[in-house]
Amino acid sequence: MAYRIIIEERVKEYRLKVYPKSFTAKYNCDKLVYLEEYDNGLEASNRERSLKKWKREWKIKLIEEVNPSWMDISLNWNLNYNKLRE
């Protein structure tokens, strides 16, 4: 499951603020509250670009439909913070 490895690495990067000038670092975004799975990287990338154009209220509604408490989905993941992707 390559997508799982990629999302885990991205979560680690966000939490460790690997890219200090990024949106997630600037606004201290370190919780994963919504996730969609795709078998095709191009599909996933297109969906991500599409969601970025959505109004904030639409995004909030989408999140709250599946995660009304905004719980961090990745809390029970066993992430190895000693190793980041290269």
Short mmCIF file of N, CA and C in Angstrom, two decimals:
data_model
loop_
_atom_site.label_atom_id
_atom_site.label_comp_id
_atom_site.label_asym_id
_atom_site.label_seq_id
_atom_site.Cartn_x
_atom_site.Cartn_y
_atom_site.Cartn_z
N MET A 1 0.84 -1.20 0.00
CA MET A 1 0.00 0.00 0.00
C MET A 1 0.88 1.25 0.00
N ALA A 2 1.27 1.68 -1.15
CA ALA A 2 2.17 2.82 -1.27
C ALA A 2 1.54 4.10 -0.73
N TYR A 3 0.22 4.27 -0.93
CA TYR A 3 -0.43 5.49 -0.45
C TYR A 3 -0.27 5.64 1.06
N ARG A 4 -0.32 4.53 1.80
CA ARG A 4 -0.20 4.57 3.26
C ARG A 4 1.17 5.10 3.66
N ILE A 5 2.20 4.64 2.97
CA ILE A 5 3.55 5.11 3.27
C ILE A 5 3.67 6.59 2.98
N ILE A 6 3.12 7.03 1.88
CA ILE A 6 3.21 8.44 1.50
C ILE A 6 2.48 9.31 2.52
N ILE A 7 1.27 8.94 2.92
CA ILE A 7 0.53 9.78 3.86
C ILE A 7 1.21 9.79 5.23
N GLU A 8 1.78 8.66 5.64
CA GLU A 8 2.50 8.62 6.90
C GLU A 8 3.70 9.57 6.87
N GLU A 9 4.41 9.56 5.76
CA GLU A 9 5.57 10.45 5.63
C GLU A 9 5.14 11.92 5.64
N ARG A 10 4.06 12.22 4.98
CA ARG A 10 3.57 13.60 4.97
C ARG A 10 3.15 14.05 6.36
N VAL A 11 2.49 13.17 7.10
CA VAL A 11 2.09 13.50 8.48
C VAL A 11 3.33 13.80 9.32
N LYS A 12 4.36 12.98 9.19
CA LYS A 12 5.60 13.23 9.93
C LYS A 12 6.22 14.57 9.54
N GLU A 13 6.25 14.85 8.25
CA GLU A 13 6.82 16.12 7.78
C GLU A 13 6.06 17.31 8.36
N TYR A 14 4.73 17.21 8.40
CA TYR A 14 3.93 18.30 8.95
C TYR A 14 4.20 18.49 10.43
N ARG A 15 4.23 17.39 11.15
CA ARG A 15 4.43 17.47 12.61
C ARG A 15 5.82 17.97 12.97
N LEU A 16 6.81 17.58 12.18
CA LEU A 16 8.19 18.01 12.44
C LEU A 16 8.51 19.36 11.80
N LYS A 17 7.57 19.90 11.06
CA LYS A 17 7.74 21.20 10.38
C LYS A 17 9.01 21.19 9.52
N VAL A 18 9.11 20.14 8.71
CA VAL A 18 10.27 19.96 7.82
C VAL A 18 10.38 21.13 6.85
N TYR A 19 9.25 21.66 6.45
CA TYR A 19 9.23 22.82 5.54
C TYR A 19 8.69 24.02 6.31
N PRO A 20 9.56 24.78 6.97
CA PRO A 20 9.13 25.84 7.90
C PRO A 20 8.32 26.97 7.26
N LYS A 21 8.40 27.14 5.97
CA LYS A 21 7.64 28.22 5.32
C LYS A 21 6.30 27.73 4.75
N SER A 22 6.00 26.46 4.95
CA SER A 22 4.76 25.90 4.42
C SER A 22 3.55 26.38 5.22
N PHE A 23 2.38 26.24 4.62
CA PHE A 23 1.12 26.61 5.28
C PHE A 23 0.97 25.84 6.59
N THR A 24 1.25 24.54 6.55
CA THR A 24 1.04 23.71 7.74
C THR A 24 1.96 24.12 8.89
N ALA A 25 3.18 24.51 8.58
CA ALA A 25 4.11 24.97 9.62
C ALA A 25 3.70 26.35 10.14
N LYS A 26 3.36 27.22 9.23
CA LYS A 26 3.00 28.59 9.60
C LYS A 26 1.78 28.62 10.53
N TYR A 27 0.81 27.77 10.26
CA TYR A 27 -0.44 27.77 11.04
C TYR A 27 -0.53 26.58 12.00
N ASN A 28 0.60 25.91 12.23
CA ASN A 28 0.69 24.82 13.20
C ASN A 28 -0.35 23.72 12.95
N CYS A 29 -0.50 23.32 11.71
CA CYS A 29 -1.43 22.24 11.35
C CYS A 29 -0.71 20.91 11.51
N ASP A 30 -1.09 20.15 12.52
CA ASP A 30 -0.39 18.90 12.75
C ASP A 30 -1.34 17.73 13.01
N LYS A 31 -2.62 17.90 12.72
CA LYS A 31 -3.60 16.83 12.90
C LYS A 31 -4.14 16.41 11.53
N LEU A 32 -4.31 15.10 11.37
CA LEU A 32 -4.93 14.57 10.17
C LEU A 32 -6.38 14.28 10.51
N VAL A 33 -7.29 15.08 9.97
CA VAL A 33 -8.71 14.93 10.32
C VAL A 33 -9.56 14.41 9.17
N TYR A 34 -8.97 14.33 8.00
CA TYR A 34 -9.71 13.85 6.83
C TYR A 34 -8.73 13.15 5.89
N LEU A 35 -9.21 12.07 5.28
CA LEU A 35 -8.35 11.29 4.40
C LEU A 35 -9.20 10.62 3.34
N GLU A 36 -8.74 10.67 2.11
CA GLU A 36 -9.35 9.92 1.01
C GLU A 36 -8.27 9.02 0.43
N GLU A 37 -8.66 7.81 0.07
CA GLU A 37 -7.70 6.85 -0.48
C GLU A 37 -7.90 6.72 -1.99
N TYR A 38 -6.79 6.69 -2.71
CA TYR A 38 -6.80 6.53 -4.16
C TYR A 38 -5.73 5.52 -4.55
N ASP A 39 -6.02 4.71 -5.55
CA ASP A 39 -5.04 3.77 -6.07
C ASP A 39 -4.10 4.46 -7.05
N ASN A 40 -4.58 5.55 -7.63
CA ASN A 40 -3.86 6.25 -8.68
C ASN A 40 -3.37 7.61 -8.14
N GLY A 41 -2.06 7.83 -8.21
CA GLY A 41 -1.48 9.07 -7.72
C GLY A 41 -2.00 10.30 -8.44
N LEU A 42 -2.24 10.17 -9.73
CA LEU A 42 -2.75 11.30 -10.52
C LEU A 42 -4.15 11.69 -10.05
N GLU A 43 -4.99 10.67 -9.80
CA GLU A 43 -6.34 10.93 -9.28
C GLU A 43 -6.26 11.66 -7.95
N ALA A 44 -5.39 11.19 -7.07
CA ALA A 44 -5.24 11.80 -5.75
C ALA A 44 -4.78 13.25 -5.86
N SER A 45 -3.83 13.48 -6.73
CA SER A 45 -3.30 14.83 -6.93
C SER A 45 -4.37 15.76 -7.49
N ASN A 46 -5.15 15.27 -8.44
CA ASN A 46 -6.24 16.08 -9.00
C ASN A 46 -7.28 16.42 -7.95
N ARG A 47 -7.62 15.43 -7.12
CA ARG A 47 -8.60 15.67 -6.05
C ARG A 47 -8.07 16.70 -5.06
N GLU A 48 -6.81 16.61 -4.69
CA GLU A 48 -6.20 17.55 -3.76
C GLU A 48 -6.25 18.97 -4.33
N ARG A 49 -5.91 19.12 -5.59
CA ARG A 49 -5.97 20.45 -6.23
C ARG A 49 -7.40 20.98 -6.26
N SER A 50 -8.34 20.09 -6.52
CA SER A 50 -9.75 20.47 -6.55
C SER A 50 -10.22 20.97 -5.18
N LEU A 51 -9.85 20.23 -4.13
CA LEU A 51 -10.27 20.62 -2.78
C LEU A 51 -9.67 21.97 -2.35
N LYS A 52 -8.48 22.26 -2.83
CA LYS A 52 -7.85 23.54 -2.48
C LYS A 52 -8.65 24.73 -3.00
N LYS A 53 -9.46 24.51 -4.03
CA LYS A 53 -10.27 25.59 -4.60
C LYS A 53 -11.61 25.76 -3.88
N TRP A 54 -11.96 24.79 -3.03
CA TRP A 54 -13.24 24.84 -2.33
C TRP A 54 -13.27 25.96 -1.29
N LYS A 55 -14.46 26.44 -0.99
CA LYS A 55 -14.65 27.38 0.10
C LYS A 55 -14.39 26.66 1.42
N ARG A 56 -13.94 27.42 2.40
CA ARG A 56 -13.64 26.85 3.72
C ARG A 56 -14.85 26.12 4.30
N GLU A 57 -16.03 26.70 4.20
CA GLU A 57 -17.23 26.07 4.78
C GLU A 57 -17.53 24.72 4.13
N TRP A 58 -17.25 24.58 2.83
CA TRP A 58 -17.46 23.30 2.15
C TRP A 58 -16.50 22.24 2.72
N LYS A 59 -15.24 22.66 2.94
CA LYS A 59 -14.25 21.74 3.49
C LYS A 59 -14.63 21.30 4.89
N ILE A 60 -15.09 22.24 5.70
CA ILE A 60 -15.50 21.92 7.07
C ILE A 60 -16.66 20.93 7.05
N LYS A 61 -17.62 21.15 6.18
CA LYS A 61 -18.76 20.24 6.07
C LYS A 61 -18.30 18.84 5.66
N LEU A 62 -17.39 18.76 4.71
CA LEU A 62 -16.86 17.48 4.26
C LEU A 62 -16.17 16.74 5.41
N ILE A 63 -15.36 17.43 6.17
CA ILE A 63 -14.67 16.83 7.31
C ILE A 63 -15.68 16.36 8.35
N GLU A 64 -16.63 17.20 8.69
CA GLU A 64 -17.57 16.88 9.76
C GLU A 64 -18.55 15.77 9.39
N GLU A 65 -18.72 15.51 8.10
CA GLU A 65 -19.56 14.38 7.68
C GLU A 65 -18.95 13.05 8.09
N VAL A 66 -17.63 12.96 8.08
CA VAL A 66 -16.96 11.70 8.42
C VAL A 66 -16.23 11.74 9.76
N ASN A 67 -15.94 12.92 10.26
CA ASN A 67 -15.18 13.06 11.50
C ASN A 67 -15.70 14.26 12.30
N PRO A 68 -16.92 14.15 12.84
CA PRO A 68 -17.55 15.30 13.50
C PRO A 68 -16.77 15.84 14.70
N SER A 69 -15.97 15.02 15.34
CA SER A 69 -15.20 15.49 16.51
C SER A 69 -13.81 16.01 16.13
N TRP A 70 -13.47 15.96 14.87
CA TRP A 70 -12.17 16.40 14.37
C TRP A 70 -11.02 15.66 15.06
N MET A 71 -11.24 14.38 15.34
CA MET A 71 -10.21 13.56 15.97
C MET A 71 -9.05 13.34 14.98
N ASP A 72 -7.85 13.32 15.50
CA ASP A 72 -6.67 13.06 14.67
C ASP A 72 -6.66 11.59 14.26
N ILE A 73 -6.86 11.34 12.98
CA ILE A 73 -6.94 9.99 12.44
C ILE A 73 -5.63 9.23 12.63
N SER A 74 -4.53 9.93 12.65
CA SER A 74 -3.22 9.28 12.70
C SER A 74 -2.70 9.03 14.11
N LEU A 75 -3.49 9.30 15.13
CA LEU A 75 -3.02 9.14 16.51
C LEU A 75 -2.54 7.73 16.84
N ASN A 76 -3.21 6.71 16.32
CA ASN A 76 -2.81 5.34 16.64
C ASN A 76 -1.84 4.74 15.63
N TRP A 77 -1.33 5.54 14.72
CA TRP A 77 -0.34 5.05 13.77
C TRP A 77 1.02 4.98 14.47
N ASN A 78 1.79 4.00 14.14
CA ASN A 78 3.12 3.85 14.72
C ASN A 78 4.13 4.52 13.78
N LEU A 79 4.28 5.82 13.93
CA LEU A 79 5.15 6.58 13.04
C LEU A 79 6.57 6.61 13.59
N ASN A 80 7.54 6.34 12.73
CA ASN A 80 8.94 6.38 13.11
C ASN A 80 9.49 7.76 12.76
N TYR A 81 9.61 8.60 13.79
CA TYR A 81 10.07 9.98 13.56
C TYR A 81 11.58 10.07 13.39
N ASN A 82 12.28 8.97 13.59
CA ASN A 82 13.73 8.97 13.41
C ASN A 82 14.13 8.83 11.96
N LYS A 83 13.15 8.49 11.11
CA LYS A 83 13.46 8.29 9.69
C LYS A 83 12.42 9.01 8.83
N LEU A 84 12.89 9.88 7.96
CA LEU A 84 12.04 10.57 7.00
C LEU A 84 12.39 10.10 5.59
N ARG A 85 11.40 10.24 4.70
CA ARG A 85 11.69 9.85 3.31
C ARG A 85 12.74 10.78 2.73
N GLU A 86 13.43 10.28 1.75
CA GLU A 86 14.52 11.08 1.14
C GLU A 86 14.10 11.65 -0.17
#
